[in-house]
């Protein structure tokens, strides 16, 4: 059986990752013990995870027509991600993030996306959505995500939203387009402030949703499906680097759904892939291959 | 009268400066509203401040023999800083910092200096120290600072130490070399934990010290001179960007001493220069010229 085909849309960036003893809680100076540069961005990281786990994956999104943009797409291509349809926008700067990772594996991410990156998604070859078994989009390019998620849903394909922190109106619009809404904890808090997770998820459910859930890091995945609250616990690991773990989760979950698994099995697969990533430093470069994940005893 | 000549040694870096609504107190994701790249580093910023305030200034220090190193030195040269004697080290990476600045002007700085940057200060043309009216060194390259501060002191020149956070043994060694010790608040706390500032300063005083002081941001400068505790208040300003304000203070203070002013007058001059810088965004690019400072009513 041929591997499923997935389409991932959204944030691709170049990351500067600083290792620090502790992430400061106040605005001070901190001296990094090391620094590495690598590809990053939520959608791009998820695409790399899918490729490593054996899926065929295409990236749609925008970078600038600059040296950094070439590097961002080159890093994705080197991982086996099809970037032939990604857009290079002239006259602006490519997305860049600076990230602090501490010795507990926690990470502080500061991302910049040039506001002059043309938001118009009209260039996307949207009819090709039927070529894919599932699509995954994030919140960093709302116009693009909205167009893709709507088209995928209309075509009867799973339309997964990585619902991270964004303005409330943006989240609300994208939630309305997706079939599978996958909040981060901060994303869910932003969408439904001061509300316990199960109740917050309930408020976000629309009739066309297959599932609405939230990734809880070490606590696994909590979701509502057919009106019932479910939870799949994550393997317990001593994390050394949680950077990109959520993105790996989303990629693995999308791949498992596209392979035909049910939500429980997909959540278990994604929890394991993200946990194994957390055992390895280097952000998305720690994303596991399928063989590594199958062999892992965790 | 010819302007005085100053020699500044230490940290020169390339800064990525992200503007954020608030600096997070926890390890989360934050989306920057803008990002600018510019020259940075404590010593380099102080050198730029001196040049803008009318001093003749030479920079000694190390960058890598890479594109970023060329840019760092080029940015300094464009400000009128003499970088002809700076060292380019092959086979390593130039210093880089990522900085978050929030809407209150507070800043979080994360700096990386490649440990493979050769620490040997043997290349420095140390006999030329007699050509300068004062020297200023920071804590980022201890071997270089120690050699320069000792030589300046032996030559009867003011040997100023920007005593920011560093390992206790490093600080202790450098404090022993300088004639003027200028702590930051975090630097003084690191050197003498849990001790009120006047008592902490007292403990650091050595017989050869002219002054030992601490910059207190909006609270001005507190120092010990001839056994007495003194304080010079700073102008009250609504800061929009404190990035590089401490470095501007050190540069201005060193210049004023080299011009022959006493400590009170030098502290007043430095307090004013740093306060004016805080009114302007863009890190060291907001450092004032002499004409701007003279004209400022603050």
XYZ file of C-alpha atoms in Angstrom:
596
model
C 0.000 0.000 0.000
C 1.388 3.359 -0.999
C 1.987 5.806 1.855
C -0.736 8.433 2.254
C -0.278 11.916 0.866
C -0.556 14.926 3.160
C -0.621 18.646 2.548
C 0.683 20.979 5.258
C 0.220 24.755 5.153
C 1.553 27.539 7.356
C 4.578 28.705 9.231
C 8.081 27.892 7.950
C 10.939 29.788 9.562
C 14.607 29.822 10.325
C 15.283 29.199 14.019
C 18.141 30.424 16.191
C 18.098 28.057 19.153
C 20.004 29.135 22.268
C 20.705 26.659 25.058
C 20.505 28.396 28.440
C 20.746 27.123 32.019
C 17.296 28.525 32.829
C 14.721 30.612 30.984
C 14.576 33.917 32.856
C 11.302 35.002 34.409
C 12.366 38.656 34.278
C 13.881 40.906 31.562
C 17.587 40.286 32.218
C 20.677 39.150 30.310
C 21.324 35.462 29.846
C 24.429 33.907 28.337
C 23.828 30.883 26.119
C 26.046 27.831 26.455
C 25.472 26.942 22.815
C 23.539 28.121 19.783
C 22.374 26.228 16.733
C 20.556 27.383 13.619
C 18.018 25.107 11.978
C 14.735 25.074 10.136
C 11.606 25.665 12.180
C 8.029 26.853 12.063
C 4.933 24.926 13.115
C 3.760 23.722 9.717
C 7.274 23.070 8.423
C 8.153 21.046 11.530
C 4.969 18.989 11.158
C 5.830 18.350 7.511
C 9.296 17.096 8.466
C 7.760 14.800 11.099
C 5.377 13.359 8.501
C 8.203 12.759 6.025
C 10.337 11.016 8.638
C 7.399 8.875 9.711
C 6.908 7.664 6.146
C 4.220 9.929 4.716
C 4.412 11.749 1.384
C 4.085 15.397 2.231
C 3.767 18.689 0.397
C 4.307 22.120 1.985
C 2.324 25.198 0.999
C 3.272 28.563 2.374
C 5.269 31.716 1.914
C 8.828 32.744 2.506
C 10.674 35.777 1.187
C 12.674 35.771 -2.013
C 15.865 36.149 0.062
C 18.787 33.946 1.094
C 17.025 32.851 4.268
C 13.944 31.818 2.300
C 16.085 29.654 0.045
C 17.626 28.056 3.115
C 14.246 27.425 4.763
C 12.883 25.658 1.686
C 16.186 23.875 1.058
C 16.143 22.430 4.577
C 12.602 21.150 4.008
C 13.477 19.642 0.638
C 16.455 17.881 2.213
C 13.995 16.177 4.577
C 11.932 14.913 1.651
C 9.193 17.536 1.858
C 7.852 18.661 -1.538
C 8.273 22.446 -1.586
C 7.805 22.975 -5.332
C 4.564 24.881 -4.767
C 5.770 27.107 -1.911
C 5.666 30.821 -2.728
C 8.719 33.111 -2.665
C 7.572 36.706 -2.058
C 9.886 39.496 -3.252
C 10.633 42.640 -1.264
C 10.266 41.312 2.264
C 12.077 39.243 4.899
C 11.676 35.537 5.607
C 10.240 34.389 8.936
C 12.779 34.029 11.728
C 12.448 32.841 15.325
C 14.765 33.071 18.303
C 14.273 30.324 20.846
C 15.653 29.709 24.330
C 15.741 26.078 25.489
C 16.657 25.352 29.105
C 18.023 22.325 30.907
C 14.507 21.178 31.816
C 13.569 21.049 28.142
C 11.263 24.072 28.395
C 11.349 26.595 25.572
C 10.584 30.269 25.025
C 9.870 31.088 21.369
C 9.844 34.558 19.840
C 8.738 34.568 16.196
C 8.747 37.296 13.598
C 6.770 37.142 10.374
C 7.160 40.104 8.050
C 3.770 41.840 7.743
C 4.599 42.640 4.122
C 4.558 38.923 3.202
C 1.623 39.009 0.769
C -1.338 37.357 2.568
C -3.355 36.674 -0.625
C -3.810 32.875 -0.969
C -5.062 33.176 -4.559
C -1.897 31.583 -5.960
C -2.566 28.251 -4.268
C -3.483 25.467 -6.730
C -6.522 24.729 -4.577
C -8.062 22.116 -6.887
C -5.182 19.806 -6.054
C -6.537 19.383 -2.537
C -8.238 16.230 -3.838
C -4.800 14.692 -4.381
C -4.258 14.536 -0.604
C -5.582 12.192 2.074
C -5.525 14.894 4.763
C -4.494 18.531 5.202
C -3.016 20.297 8.229
C -2.862 24.081 8.635
C -1.700 26.402 11.404
C -2.806 29.878 12.534
C 0.135 31.943 11.268
C -1.322 32.663 7.813
C -5.063 32.811 8.421
C -6.128 33.627 4.845
C -4.226 30.630 3.509
C -5.411 28.272 6.222
C -9.028 29.324 5.785
C -8.930 28.714 2.047
C -7.237 25.336 2.362
C -9.317 24.027 5.274
C -12.580 24.982 3.546
C -11.526 23.344 0.305
C -10.390 20.159 2.057
C -13.608 19.928 4.047
C -15.694 20.498 0.906
C -13.713 17.703 -0.756
C -14.469 15.335 2.109
C -10.909 15.269 3.366
C -9.817 15.571 7.015
C -9.061 19.271 7.528
C -6.859 19.582 10.638
C -6.223 22.882 12.382
C -3.179 23.384 14.630
C -5.022 25.882 16.858
C -2.195 27.663 18.636
C -2.393 31.164 20.133
C -3.851 33.754 17.750
C -6.319 36.627 17.962
C -9.739 35.332 19.069
C -11.443 36.314 15.819
C -8.817 34.467 13.780
C -9.185 31.309 15.843
C -12.972 31.467 15.631
C -12.877 31.782 11.834
C -10.436 28.900 11.391
C -12.248 26.668 13.875
C -15.338 27.083 11.717
C -13.448 25.741 8.672
C -11.732 22.659 10.128
C -13.046 19.153 10.686
C -10.419 18.399 13.356
C -9.506 21.207 15.767
C -6.296 20.575 17.705
C -5.701 23.276 20.305
C -2.490 23.842 22.218
C -3.091 24.642 25.881
C -2.269 28.351 25.409
C -4.384 28.357 22.226
C -7.389 26.959 24.078
C -6.897 29.421 26.935
C -6.797 32.281 24.435
C -9.954 31.056 22.717
C -11.867 30.415 25.986
C -10.219 32.294 28.847
C -10.574 30.986 32.415
C -12.547 27.909 31.388
C -11.653 24.307 32.294
C -10.437 22.397 29.242
C -13.413 20.024 28.765
C -15.905 22.894 28.955
C -13.755 25.084 26.701
C -13.596 22.301 24.116
C -17.363 21.809 24.305
C -17.966 25.462 23.528
C -15.845 25.175 20.378
C -17.652 22.132 18.932
C -19.558 22.748 15.700
C -21.880 20.285 13.992
C -19.388 19.543 11.227
C -16.484 18.795 13.575
C -15.177 15.259 13.811
C -13.126 16.058 16.911
C -12.121 19.070 18.986
C -9.151 18.428 21.266
C -6.221 19.904 23.126
C -2.655 18.626 23.400
C -1.534 18.685 27.031
C 2.176 17.945 26.701
C 3.164 15.316 29.246
C -0.537 14.790 30.036
C -1.338 13.542 26.553
C -4.386 14.435 24.444
C -7.890 15.351 25.602
C -10.690 15.551 23.068
C -14.426 15.526 22.394
C -15.753 13.125 19.777
C -19.416 12.294 19.224
C -20.243 14.281 22.341
C -17.980 12.288 24.657
C -14.827 13.517 26.402
C -11.852 11.191 25.824
C -8.262 11.226 26.893
C -5.170 9.348 25.764
C -2.240 9.522 28.200
C 1.292 10.188 26.946
C 4.360 8.075 27.696
C 6.294 9.445 30.664
C 9.703 10.727 29.597
C 12.442 12.932 31.040
C 12.270 15.668 28.405
C 15.487 17.342 27.335
C 13.942 19.516 24.593
C 10.249 20.145 24.011
C 10.956 22.448 21.045
C 8.862 21.263 18.058
C 7.237 18.492 20.115
C 3.760 19.888 19.508
C 4.456 20.189 15.793
C 5.690 16.592 15.659
C 2.481 15.615 17.449
C 0.345 17.336 14.816
C 2.263 15.799 11.922
C 2.106 12.311 13.404
C -1.592 12.644 14.235
C -2.439 13.809 10.713
C -0.432 10.983 9.201
C -2.100 8.350 11.378
C -5.563 9.625 10.441
C -4.566 9.596 6.772
C -3.431 6.001 7.231
C -6.967 5.164 8.335
C -6.494 4.890 12.105
C -9.188 6.031 14.520
C -8.688 8.926 16.905
C -7.499 6.797 19.833
C -4.860 5.058 17.750
C -3.799 8.314 16.089
C -3.478 10.053 19.464
C -1.414 7.165 20.830
C 0.861 7.291 17.780
C 1.241 11.082 18.035
C 1.845 10.981 21.799
C 4.636 8.458 21.280
C 6.229 10.395 18.407
C 6.204 13.645 20.415
C 7.548 11.947 23.566
C 10.436 10.383 21.643
C 11.234 13.790 20.126
C 11.396 15.278 23.648
C 14.219 12.866 24.526
C 16.437 14.395 21.852
C 17.816 17.925 21.588
C 17.799 20.090 18.477
C 14.144 21.001 17.949
C 12.678 19.299 14.905
C 15.985 17.610 14.098
C 15.008 15.271 16.972
C 11.807 14.177 15.186
C 11.813 10.359 14.993
C 11.728 8.208 11.885
C 9.087 5.498 11.605
C 11.695 2.814 12.275
C 12.911 4.621 15.406
C 9.361 5.039 16.667
C 8.435 1.401 15.998
C 11.567 0.266 17.835
C 11.067 2.565 20.830
C 10.022 0.823 24.042
C 8.680 3.980 25.754
C 41.817 70.964 22.387
C 41.848 67.607 20.610
C 39.192 65.117 21.723
C 40.485 62.441 24.094
C 41.370 59.001 22.830
C 39.688 55.958 24.317
C 40.243 52.237 23.905
C 37.303 49.868 24.386
C 37.679 46.097 24.612
C 35.133 43.275 24.751
C 31.848 42.128 23.358
C 30.839 43.017 19.800
C 27.878 41.133 18.386
C 25.105 41.140 15.839
C 21.703 41.689 17.466
C 18.289 40.452 16.381
C 15.889 42.762 18.199
C 12.251 41.657 18.443
C 9.558 44.078 19.564
C 6.952 42.271 21.663
C 3.891 43.491 23.590
C 5.267 42.017 26.835
C 8.292 39.937 27.802
C 6.890 36.606 28.941
C 7.573 35.443 32.496
C 7.077 31.804 31.473
C 8.406 29.624 28.621
C 5.707 30.270 26.013
C 5.436 31.466 22.419
C 5.380 35.174 21.698
C 4.778 36.800 18.320
C 6.911 39.854 17.575
C 5.302 42.919 16.033
C 8.605 43.875 14.380
C 12.204 42.725 14.152
C 15.338 44.676 13.343
C 18.934 43.575 12.982
C 21.741 45.841 14.150
C 25.140 45.886 15.727
C 25.325 45.208 19.450
C 27.531 43.966 22.263
C 28.462 45.841 25.430
C 31.894 47.083 24.422
C 30.893 47.818 20.847
C 27.848 49.797 21.996
C 29.993 51.813 24.420
C 32.442 52.532 21.598
C 29.635 53.821 19.374
C 28.384 56.035 22.214
C 31.880 57.507 22.655
C 32.229 58.177 18.930
C 28.851 59.913 18.766
C 29.693 62.003 21.832
C 32.851 63.258 20.176
C 35.604 60.976 21.460
C 38.224 59.234 19.333
C 37.730 55.561 19.998
C 39.432 52.291 19.115
C 37.867 48.858 19.495
C 39.843 45.752 20.467
C 38.184 42.371 20.428
C 37.422 39.265 18.471
C 34.858 38.281 15.891
C 34.881 35.308 13.559
C 36.302 35.413 10.066
C 32.773 35.036 8.669
C 30.208 37.262 6.953
C 28.654 38.257 10.261
C 32.047 39.287 11.644
C 32.605 41.535 8.641
C 29.191 43.080 9.218
C 29.819 43.639 12.940
C 33.103 45.452 12.295
C 31.683 47.290 9.292
C 28.835 48.659 11.405
C 31.359 49.906 13.987
C 33.571 51.489 11.340
C 30.538 53.262 9.886
C 30.045 54.890 13.305
C 33.617 56.189 13.300
C 35.079 53.515 15.577
C 38.624 52.436 14.653
C 38.449 48.657 14.188
C 41.762 48.199 12.367
C 43.206 46.226 15.293
C 40.208 43.959 15.923
C 40.943 40.285 15.443
C 39.129 38.015 12.949
C 39.324 34.397 14.155
C 38.970 31.659 11.521
C 36.954 28.492 12.009
C 34.286 29.747 14.382
C 31.071 31.781 14.489
C 30.708 35.469 15.315
C 28.827 36.532 18.467
C 25.070 36.872 18.047
C 22.338 37.986 20.447
C 18.575 37.737 20.307
C 16.777 40.421 22.247
C 13.132 40.991 23.166
C 12.109 44.599 23.853
C 8.632 45.265 25.236
C 6.355 48.268 25.238
C 7.658 49.366 28.661
C 11.206 49.538 27.263
C 12.360 46.484 29.227
C 14.601 44.021 27.438
C 15.541 40.352 27.673
C 18.926 39.604 26.100
C 20.214 36.167 25.163
C 23.821 36.209 23.922
C 25.939 33.525 22.341
C 29.718 33.723 22.052
C 31.402 30.808 20.307
C 33.652 29.033 22.847
C 36.081 28.296 20.015
C 36.834 32.033 19.609
C 40.544 31.949 20.549
C 40.796 33.538 24.045
C 44.557 34.239 23.848
C 45.090 38.031 24.116
C 48.735 37.773 23.003
C 47.987 39.462 19.670
C 47.001 42.747 21.297
C 49.524 45.565 20.670
C 49.511 46.213 24.409
C 52.285 48.840 24.387
C 49.907 51.168 22.577
C 47.828 51.513 25.733
C 49.866 54.653 26.457
C 48.274 56.244 23.381
C 44.909 56.351 25.142
C 43.496 58.616 27.824
C 41.288 55.867 29.295
C 40.355 52.244 28.614
C 37.038 50.439 29.150
C 36.655 46.649 29.164
C 33.728 44.289 29.778
C 33.493 40.784 31.256
C 32.827 38.792 28.078
C 36.481 38.129 27.232
C 38.180 37.902 30.624
C 41.714 37.127 29.383
C 41.666 40.173 27.121
C 40.135 42.462 29.735
C 42.610 41.366 32.393
C 45.588 42.046 30.148
C 44.315 45.442 29.031
C 43.155 46.664 32.448
C 46.477 45.706 34.084
C 48.482 47.415 31.367
C 46.384 50.592 31.552
C 46.629 50.728 35.329
C 50.401 50.188 35.179
C 50.591 53.037 32.662
C 48.683 55.342 34.997
C 45.569 55.430 32.843
C 41.973 55.085 34.081
C 41.134 51.375 33.682
C 37.332 51.050 33.693
C 35.560 47.711 34.109
C 31.961 47.226 32.947
C 31.249 44.656 35.659
C 28.165 42.879 34.356
C 27.088 39.349 35.318
C 29.885 36.786 35.060
C 31.176 33.873 37.127
C 32.274 35.091 40.596
C 35.913 34.146 40.047
C 36.014 36.067 36.750
C 34.530 39.174 38.334
C 36.922 38.976 41.300
C 39.948 38.736 38.991
C 38.858 41.647 36.820
C 37.877 43.812 39.788
C 41.467 43.391 41.017
C 42.812 44.830 37.743
C 40.611 47.893 37.283
C 40.897 51.374 38.744
C 37.194 52.116 38.200
C 34.717 49.277 38.797
C 31.269 49.920 37.352
C 28.825 47.184 38.298
C 25.412 46.632 36.784
C 22.786 45.755 39.405
C 22.720 42.067 38.382
C 26.542 42.085 38.240
C 26.774 43.404 41.799
C 24.194 40.885 43.004
C 26.176 38.073 41.397
C 29.415 39.290 42.986
C 27.869 39.826 46.449
C 24.591 37.931 46.756
C 21.910 39.151 49.147
C 23.853 42.225 50.215
C 22.564 45.823 50.102
C 24.314 47.805 47.371
C 26.432 50.151 49.563
C 27.752 47.242 51.646
C 28.355 45.113 48.522
C 30.339 47.962 46.954
C 32.367 48.389 50.154
C 33.384 44.744 50.088
C 34.699 45.119 46.555
C 36.903 48.146 47.223
C 40.666 47.565 46.889
C 43.378 50.041 47.833
C 44.161 50.877 44.207
C 40.563 51.604 43.230
C 39.584 55.158 42.365
C 35.878 54.345 42.514
C 33.627 51.305 42.844
C 30.040 51.950 41.779
C 26.821 50.492 40.456
C 24.508 51.812 37.752
C 20.902 51.710 38.964
C 18.995 52.527 35.773
C 16.339 55.113 36.513
C 17.850 55.562 40.007
C 21.142 56.857 38.658
C 24.638 55.960 39.862
C 25.761 54.961 43.368
C 29.453 54.776 44.155
C 32.185 54.753 46.779
C 35.058 57.187 46.399
C 37.652 57.966 49.068
C 35.606 55.910 51.514
C 32.398 57.891 51.066
C 29.143 56.677 49.494
C 27.872 59.049 46.802
C 24.885 59.055 44.518
C 23.977 60.992 41.396
C 20.302 60.826 40.432
C 19.269 60.253 36.814
C 16.859 62.387 34.807
C 13.306 60.994 34.931
C 12.199 59.788 31.503
C 9.446 57.607 30.077
C 11.696 54.915 28.625
C 10.707 53.314 25.331
C 13.834 51.164 24.953
C 16.478 50.502 27.590
C 18.488 48.252 25.239
C 22.119 49.465 25.229
C 21.386 52.180 27.801
C 23.916 50.721 30.244
C 26.541 50.510 27.496
C 25.910 54.126 26.509
C 26.306 55.035 30.173
C 29.714 53.320 30.348
C 30.930 54.928 27.137
C 29.796 58.387 28.201
C 31.288 58.003 31.685
C 34.660 56.876 30.298
C 34.685 59.770 27.847
C 33.874 62.342 30.541
C 36.667 61.028 32.768
C 39.075 61.140 29.824
C 37.997 64.736 29.245
C 39.151 65.499 32.787
C 35.815 65.702 34.603
C 35.429 64.479 38.168
C 33.215 61.538 39.088
C 30.141 63.637 39.877
C 30.282 65.455 36.557
C 31.031 62.243 34.662
C 28.113 60.451 36.339
C 25.777 63.329 35.514
C 26.926 63.313 31.886
C 26.528 59.519 31.641
C 23.115 59.565 33.353
C 21.904 62.131 30.836
C 23.312 60.261 27.821
C 21.711 56.979 28.939
C 18.369 58.651 29.733
C 18.229 60.293 26.296
C 19.023 56.943 24.686
C 16.067 55.385 26.557
C 13.706 57.822 24.836
C 14.587 56.373 21.438
C 14.024 52.888 20.080
C 16.553 50.750 18.232
C 19.144 49.798 20.876
C 22.454 51.530 20.317
C 21.176 53.301 17.213
C 19.404 55.559 19.727
C 22.699 56.654 21.321
C 22.819 60.473 21.307
C 25.376 62.682 19.610
C 27.132 65.357 21.644
C 25.044 68.063 20.005
C 21.810 66.218 20.794
C 22.861 65.715 24.399
C 23.924 69.345 24.833
C 20.586 70.517 23.403
C 18.454 68.133 25.500
C 16.429 69.815 28.246
C 15.864 66.575 30.259
